mmCIF file of C-alpha atoms in Angstrom:
data_model
loop_
_atom_site.group_PDB
_atom_site.id
_atom_site.type_symbol
_atom_site.label_atom_id
_atom_site.label_comp_id
_atom_site.label_asym_id
_atom_site.label_seq_id
_atom_site.Cartn_x
_atom_site.Cartn_y
_atom_site.Cartn_z
ATOM 1 C CA UNK R 1 -34.898 106.978 80.714
ATOM 2 C CA UNK R 2 -31.573 108.796 80.439
ATOM 3 C CA UNK R 3 -29.812 109.655 77.193
ATOM 4 C CA UNK R 4 -27.041 111.712 75.642
ATOM 5 C CA UNK R 5 -25.658 112.310 72.170
ATOM 6 C CA UNK R 6 -22.032 113.006 71.292
ATOM 7 C CA UNK R 7 -21.499 114.812 67.983
ATOM 8 C CA UNK R 8 -18.729 117.035 66.706
ATOM 9 C CA UNK R 9 -17.026 117.062 70.102
ATOM 10 C CA UNK R 10 -20.166 118.235 71.925
ATOM 11 C CA UNK R 11 -22.207 116.128 74.335
ATOM 12 C CA UNK R 12 -25.907 116.980 74.669
ATOM 13 C CA UNK R 13 -27.923 115.348 77.435
ATOM 14 C CA UNK R 14 -31.519 114.331 76.739
ATOM 15 C CA UNK R 15 -31.306 115.287 73.043
ATOM 16 C CA UNK R 16 -34.533 116.173 71.266
ATOM 17 C CA UNK R 17 -35.825 114.084 68.334
ATOM 18 C CA UNK R 18 -35.390 117.175 66.145
ATOM 19 C CA UNK R 19 -31.648 117.308 66.914
ATOM 20 C CA UNK R 20 -31.239 113.639 65.987
ATOM 21 C CA UNK R 21 -33.223 114.195 62.778
ATOM 22 C CA UNK R 22 -31.047 117.201 61.943
ATOM 23 C CA UNK R 23 -27.814 115.231 62.404
ATOM 24 C CA UNK R 24 -29.099 112.308 60.340
ATOM 25 C CA UNK R 25 -30.201 114.610 57.533
ATOM 26 C CA UNK R 26 -26.857 116.404 57.550
ATOM 27 C CA UNK R 27 -24.971 113.101 57.599
ATOM 28 C CA UNK R 28 -23.006 114.229 60.646
ATOM 29 C CA UNK R 29 -21.583 111.291 62.646
ATOM 30 C CA UNK R 30 -22.843 110.903 66.206
ATOM 31 C CA UNK R 31 -23.002 108.494 69.125
ATOM 32 C CA UNK R 32 -26.382 108.277 70.826
ATOM 33 C CA UNK R 33 -26.615 106.384 74.124
ATOM 34 C CA UNK R 34 -29.921 105.577 75.828
ATOM 35 C CA UNK R 35 -30.353 103.925 79.209
ATOM 36 C CA UNK R 36 -33.709 102.203 79.765
ATOM 37 C CA UNK R 37 -35.188 103.057 76.336
ATOM 38 C CA UNK R 38 -38.933 102.694 75.920
ATOM 39 C CA UNK R 39 -40.421 100.679 73.067
ATOM 40 C CA UNK R 40 -41.704 103.932 71.587
ATOM 41 C CA UNK R 41 -38.220 105.460 71.509
ATOM 42 C CA UNK R 42 -36.768 102.315 69.921
ATOM 43 C CA UNK R 43 -39.461 102.370 67.244
ATOM 44 C CA UNK R 44 -38.755 106.038 66.522
ATOM 45 C CA UNK R 45 -35.042 105.319 66.086
ATOM 46 C CA UNK R 46 -35.835 102.356 63.848
ATOM 47 C CA UNK R 47 -37.961 104.557 61.612
ATOM 48 C CA UNK R 48 -35.442 107.380 61.526
ATOM 49 C CA UNK R 49 -32.366 105.228 60.832
ATOM 50 C CA UNK R 50 -33.978 102.317 59.012
ATOM 51 C CA UNK R 51 -33.084 99.679 61.595
ATOM 52 C CA UNK R 52 -34.103 96.124 60.738
ATOM 53 C CA UNK R 53 -37.343 94.888 62.409
ATOM 54 C CA UNK R 54 -35.612 91.786 63.820
ATOM 55 C CA UNK R 55 -32.960 93.939 65.461
ATOM 56 C CA UNK R 56 -35.623 96.246 66.873
ATOM 57 C CA UNK R 57 -37.445 93.254 68.322
ATOM 58 C CA UNK R 58 -34.260 92.098 70.086
ATOM 59 C CA UNK R 59 -33.755 95.534 71.655
ATOM 60 C CA UNK R 60 -37.367 95.718 72.803
ATOM 61 C CA UNK R 61 -36.994 92.438 74.675
ATOM 62 C CA UNK R 62 -33.305 92.396 75.738
ATOM 63 C CA UNK R 63 -32.216 89.126 77.372
ATOM 64 C CA UNK R 64 -30.230 88.334 74.209
ATOM 65 C CA UNK R 65 -27.090 86.263 73.777
ATOM 66 C CA UNK R 66 -23.834 87.917 72.742
ATOM 67 C CA UNK R 67 -23.804 88.167 68.948
ATOM 68 C CA UNK R 68 -23.089 90.236 65.875
ATOM 69 C CA UNK R 69 -25.572 90.501 63.004
ATOM 70 C CA UNK R 70 -25.362 92.372 59.720
ATOM 71 C CA UNK R 71 -28.594 93.896 58.435
ATOM 72 C CA UNK R 72 -28.242 95.572 55.052
ATOM 73 C CA UNK R 73 -25.856 98.512 55.493
ATOM 74 C CA UNK R 74 -25.750 98.290 59.282
ATOM 75 C CA UNK R 75 -24.464 96.040 62.012
ATOM 76 C CA UNK R 76 -26.049 95.113 65.340
ATOM 77 C CA UNK R 77 -23.839 93.945 68.180
ATOM 78 C CA UNK R 78 -25.025 92.567 71.505
ATOM 79 C CA UNK R 79 -22.196 92.808 74.009
ATOM 80 C CA UNK R 80 -21.823 92.842 77.778
ATOM 81 C CA UNK R 81 -20.163 95.056 80.353
ATOM 82 C CA UNK R 82 -20.259 94.954 84.149
ATOM 83 C CA UNK R 83 -22.314 96.950 86.591
ATOM 84 C CA UNK R 84 -19.891 98.995 88.708
ATOM 85 C CA UNK R 85 -21.453 98.207 92.092
ATOM 86 C CA UNK R 86 -23.041 94.761 91.760
ATOM 87 C CA UNK R 87 -20.484 93.523 89.208
ATOM 88 C CA UNK R 88 -23.327 91.896 87.325
ATOM 89 C CA UNK R 89 -23.365 91.651 83.494
ATOM 90 C CA UNK R 90 -24.945 94.611 81.692
ATOM 91 C CA UNK R 91 -26.354 93.847 78.251
ATOM 92 C CA UNK R 92 -25.463 96.521 75.698
ATOM 93 C CA UNK R 93 -27.066 96.696 72.233
ATOM 94 C CA UNK R 94 -24.999 98.559 69.639
ATOM 95 C CA UNK R 95 -26.132 99.729 66.203
ATOM 96 C CA UNK R 96 -23.660 101.148 63.730
ATOM 97 C CA UNK R 97 -24.382 102.401 60.239
ATOM 98 C CA UNK R 98 -22.672 105.034 58.090
ATOM 99 C CA UNK R 99 -21.185 106.912 61.033
ATOM 100 C CA UNK R 100 -24.159 106.675 63.394
ATOM 101 C CA UNK R 101 -23.573 104.672 66.589
ATOM 102 C CA UNK R 102 -26.446 103.913 68.957
ATOM 103 C CA UNK R 103 -26.016 102.075 72.262
ATOM 104 C CA UNK R 104 -29.002 100.852 74.271
ATOM 105 C CA UNK R 105 -28.833 99.374 77.766
ATOM 106 C CA UNK R 106 -31.011 98.698 80.791
ATOM 107 C CA UNK R 107 -28.449 99.598 83.460
ATOM 108 C CA UNK R 108 -25.464 101.864 84.028
ATOM 109 C CA UNK R 109 -22.252 100.864 82.227
ATOM 110 C CA UNK R 110 -18.985 102.372 83.508
ATOM 111 C CA UNK R 111 -17.237 101.336 80.278
ATOM 112 C CA UNK R 112 -19.684 103.314 78.131
ATOM 113 C CA UNK R 113 -19.442 106.389 80.361
ATOM 114 C CA UNK R 114 -15.638 106.258 80.366
ATOM 115 C CA UNK R 115 -15.520 106.073 76.575
ATOM 116 C CA UNK R 116 -17.791 109.098 76.266
ATOM 117 C CA UNK R 117 -15.513 111.097 78.540
ATOM 118 C CA UNK R 118 -12.374 110.006 76.681
ATOM 119 C CA UNK R 119 -13.835 110.699 73.235
ATOM 120 C CA UNK R 120 -12.091 107.601 71.830
ATOM 121 C CA UNK R 121 -15.211 106.377 70.014
ATOM 122 C CA UNK R 122 -16.095 109.787 68.559
ATOM 123 C CA UNK R 123 -12.813 109.960 66.681
ATOM 124 C CA UNK R 124 -13.564 106.674 64.872
ATOM 125 C CA UNK R 125 -17.142 107.392 63.777
ATOM 126 C CA UNK R 126 -17.494 107.318 60.018
ATOM 127 C CA UNK R 127 -14.479 105.020 59.606
ATOM 128 C CA UNK R 128 -14.253 101.264 59.113
ATOM 129 C CA UNK R 129 -17.289 99.785 60.963
ATOM 130 C CA UNK R 130 -15.307 97.347 63.085
ATOM 131 C CA UNK R 131 -12.616 99.918 63.787
ATOM 132 C CA UNK R 132 -15.385 102.224 65.035
ATOM 133 C CA UNK R 133 -16.806 99.504 67.294
ATOM 134 C CA UNK R 134 -13.392 98.279 68.462
ATOM 135 C CA UNK R 135 -12.910 100.744 71.384
ATOM 136 C CA UNK R 136 -16.416 100.019 72.691
ATOM 137 C CA UNK R 137 -16.151 96.235 72.488
ATOM 138 C CA UNK R 138 -12.656 96.189 73.972
ATOM 139 C CA UNK R 139 -13.650 98.440 76.892
ATOM 140 C CA UNK R 140 -16.700 96.329 77.696
ATOM 141 C CA UNK R 141 -14.783 93.060 77.828
ATOM 142 C CA UNK R 142 -11.724 94.459 79.602
ATOM 143 C CA UNK R 143 -13.970 94.672 82.662
ATOM 144 C CA UNK R 144 -14.382 90.889 82.576
ATOM 145 C CA UNK R 145 -10.622 90.421 82.450
ATOM 146 C CA UNK R 146 -10.390 92.460 85.654
ATOM 147 C CA UNK R 147 -13.097 90.298 87.252
ATOM 148 C CA UNK R 148 -11.226 87.143 86.255
ATOM 149 C CA UNK R 149 -8.072 88.485 87.955
ATOM 150 C CA UNK R 150 -10.070 89.201 91.097
ATOM 151 C CA UNK R 151 -11.503 85.666 91.164
ATOM 152 C CA UNK R 152 -8.024 84.281 90.542
ATOM 153 C CA UNK R 153 -6.653 86.136 93.600
ATOM 154 C CA UNK R 154 -9.473 84.742 95.718
ATOM 155 C CA UNK R 155 -8.672 81.226 94.523
ATOM 156 C CA UNK R 156 -4.993 81.592 95.388
ATOM 157 C CA UNK R 157 -5.929 82.513 98.969
ATOM 158 C CA UNK R 158 -8.447 79.664 99.110
ATOM 159 C CA UNK R 159 -5.889 77.128 97.904
ATOM 160 C CA UNK R 160 -3.668 77.968 100.872
ATOM 161 C CA UNK R 161 -6.539 77.804 103.353
ATOM 162 C CA UNK R 162 -7.845 74.470 102.042
ATOM 163 C CA UNK R 163 -4.496 72.829 102.822
ATOM 164 C CA UNK R 164 -4.864 73.826 106.494
ATOM 165 C CA UNK R 165 -8.606 73.710 107.097
ATOM 166 C CA UNK R 166 -11.724 72.569 105.278
ATOM 167 C CA UNK R 167 -15.161 73.494 106.502
ATOM 168 C CA UNK R 168 -18.430 74.645 105.005
ATOM 169 C CA UNK R 169 -17.150 78.201 104.554
ATOM 170 C CA UNK R 170 -14.382 77.162 102.156
ATOM 171 C CA UNK R 171 -16.725 74.821 100.305
ATOM 172 C CA UNK R 172 -19.325 77.556 99.929
ATOM 173 C CA UNK R 173 -16.736 80.015 98.600
ATOM 174 C CA UNK R 174 -15.332 77.540 96.086
ATOM 175 C CA UNK R 175 -18.852 76.751 94.894
ATOM 176 C CA UNK R 176 -19.725 80.449 94.612
ATOM 177 C CA UNK R 177 -16.617 81.241 92.539
ATOM 178 C CA UNK R 178 -17.250 78.259 90.292
ATOM 179 C CA UNK R 179 -20.851 79.329 89.760
ATOM 180 C CA UNK R 180 -19.822 82.922 89.041
ATOM 181 C CA UNK R 181 -17.190 81.868 86.507
ATOM 182 C CA UNK R 182 -19.613 79.484 84.829
ATOM 183 C CA UNK R 183 -22.291 82.160 84.520
ATOM 184 C CA UNK R 184 -19.890 84.630 82.894
ATOM 185 C CA UNK R 185 -18.472 81.974 80.558
ATOM 186 C CA UNK R 186 -21.950 81.021 79.326
ATOM 187 C CA UNK R 187 -22.790 84.676 78.666
ATOM 188 C CA UNK R 188 -19.594 85.486 76.779
ATOM 189 C CA UNK R 189 -19.029 82.284 74.794
ATOM 190 C CA UNK R 190 -21.606 82.892 72.016
ATOM 191 C CA UNK R 191 -20.000 86.213 71.071
ATOM 192 C CA UNK R 192 -16.368 85.157 70.956
ATOM 193 C CA UNK R 193 -16.277 84.006 67.318
ATOM 194 C CA UNK R 194 -16.544 87.472 65.804
ATOM 195 C CA UNK R 195 -13.829 86.759 63.242
ATOM 196 C CA UNK R 196 -16.108 84.164 61.638
ATOM 197 C CA UNK R 197 -18.474 86.999 60.703
ATOM 198 C CA UNK R 198 -15.759 88.985 58.916
ATOM 199 C CA UNK R 199 -16.935 88.178 55.345
ATOM 200 C CA UNK R 200 -20.330 89.711 56.133
ATOM 201 C CA UNK R 201 -18.782 92.672 57.896
ATOM 202 C CA UNK R 202 -16.559 93.385 54.905
ATOM 203 C CA UNK R 203 -19.689 93.947 52.819
ATOM 204 C CA UNK R 204 -20.590 96.997 54.934
ATOM 205 C CA UNK R 205 -20.000 100.540 53.638
ATOM 206 C CA UNK R 206 -16.662 101.829 54.886
ATOM 207 C CA UNK R 207 -15.032 98.411 55.274
ATOM 208 C CA UNK R 208 -11.304 98.470 54.568
ATOM 209 C CA UNK R 209 -8.332 96.146 54.509
ATOM 210 C CA UNK R 210 -8.063 96.711 58.280
ATOM 211 C CA UNK R 211 -11.515 95.267 58.965
ATOM 212 C CA UNK R 212 -10.273 91.713 59.406
ATOM 213 C CA UNK R 213 -7.342 92.841 61.580
ATOM 214 C CA UNK R 214 -9.656 94.619 64.036
ATOM 215 C CA UNK R 215 -12.114 91.712 63.997
ATOM 216 C CA UNK R 216 -9.318 89.245 64.758
ATOM 217 C CA UNK R 217 -8.017 91.457 67.585
ATOM 218 C CA UNK R 218 -11.482 91.518 69.179
ATOM 219 C CA UNK R 219 -11.825 87.780 68.599
ATOM 220 C CA UNK R 220 -8.507 87.088 70.351
ATOM 221 C CA UNK R 221 -9.539 89.207 73.322
ATOM 222 C CA UNK R 222 -12.887 87.437 73.706
ATOM 223 C CA UNK R 223 -11.277 84.013 73.312
ATOM 224 C CA UNK R 224 -8.846 84.867 76.125
ATOM 225 C CA UNK R 225 -11.586 86.103 78.451
ATOM 226 C CA UNK R 226 -13.656 82.946 77.927
ATOM 227 C CA UNK R 227 -10.529 80.802 78.464
ATOM 228 C CA UNK R 228 -9.798 82.641 81.741
ATOM 229 C CA UNK R 229 -13.238 81.876 83.184
ATOM 230 C CA UNK R 230 -13.083 78.270 81.932
ATOM 231 C CA UNK R 231 -9.755 77.852 83.738
ATOM 232 C CA UNK R 232 -11.239 79.271 86.944
ATOM 233 C CA UNK R 233 -14.079 76.743 86.780
ATOM 234 C CA UNK R 234 -11.588 73.913 86.300
ATOM 235 C CA UNK R 235 -9.468 75.094 89.225
ATOM 236 C CA UNK R 236 -12.530 75.161 91.459
ATOM 237 C CA UNK R 237 -13.368 71.578 90.515
ATOM 238 C CA UNK R 238 -9.778 70.526 91.164
ATOM 239 C CA UNK R 239 -9.804 72.234 94.580
ATOM 240 C CA UNK R 240 -12.649 70.040 95.763
ATOM 241 C CA UNK R 241 -10.268 67.062 95.932
ATOM 242 C CA UNK R 242 -7.814 68.542 98.495
ATOM 243 C CA UNK R 243 -10.788 70.091 100.313
ATOM 244 C CA UNK R 244 -12.347 66.665 100.784
ATOM 245 C CA UNK R 245 -9.001 65.157 101.779
ATOM 246 C CA UNK R 246 -8.354 67.881 104.372
ATOM 247 C CA UNK R 247 -11.893 67.609 105.670
ATOM 248 C CA UNK R 248 -11.518 63.844 106.092
ATOM 249 C CA UNK R 249 -8.159 64.218 107.829
ATOM 250 C CA UNK R 250 -9.434 66.859 110.264
ATOM 251 C CA UNK R 251 -12.574 64.847 110.990
ATOM 252 C CA UNK R 252 -10.505 61.768 111.812
ATOM 253 C CA UNK R 253 -8.202 63.825 114.039
ATOM 254 C CA UNK R 254 -11.169 65.257 115.953
ATOM 255 C CA UNK R 255 -12.733 61.831 116.440
ATOM 256 C CA UNK R 256 -9.484 60.459 117.857
ATOM 257 C CA UNK R 257 -9.111 63.323 120.303
ATOM 258 C CA UNK R 258 -12.681 63.076 121.570
#
């Protein structure tokens, strides 16, 4: 397990429970991040901050869909980033209540680390709940936009190759890209309708007239990311037609020359 806490412009690695208790008691805003939390640690945080039992259960199990839930005076968000090396989705659980932000994850998240270094989340703690979560959510999903651009570039190159040649290599690559896009789309789709949860979010302490604006901005970003991966899937399906036509033409040409 690895953890750090960011409070008052200071980052403390592996913070002690007494430090967390001190900050909570003083009402001083902080961001606590824990990688690979144990069930015991999650239970301790739940007791200290009054997290809802259903939310605690989700974080003990992970494997959750993207969502946003309001529990009393706090909000729980399940979002996704990307692993820097494998480029696989990283599930991130976020709890925010009265200036305290907690992020839990099972793997490294470059987006989370970059935000800590930039201090862009720290400056929003204690403000409107969605405004405080906005930098984190946006940074997580920006990584998927970059992945979509990468897949798009690969498809452009494939489209040119399929017009000239069509063998198992091209077919395998098209199938792999389609499968990758479909996997990401299925993961992100459940969390894209954040704006629909705005009435609940506006009941949270600290909500302002800007709450809906930030929720709609996040919603637009998620809608666009899901649309990008849907379009990639559709392009892959469409590419199978010229691939089959080219394959048939080349096969006929080979049979005539033999």
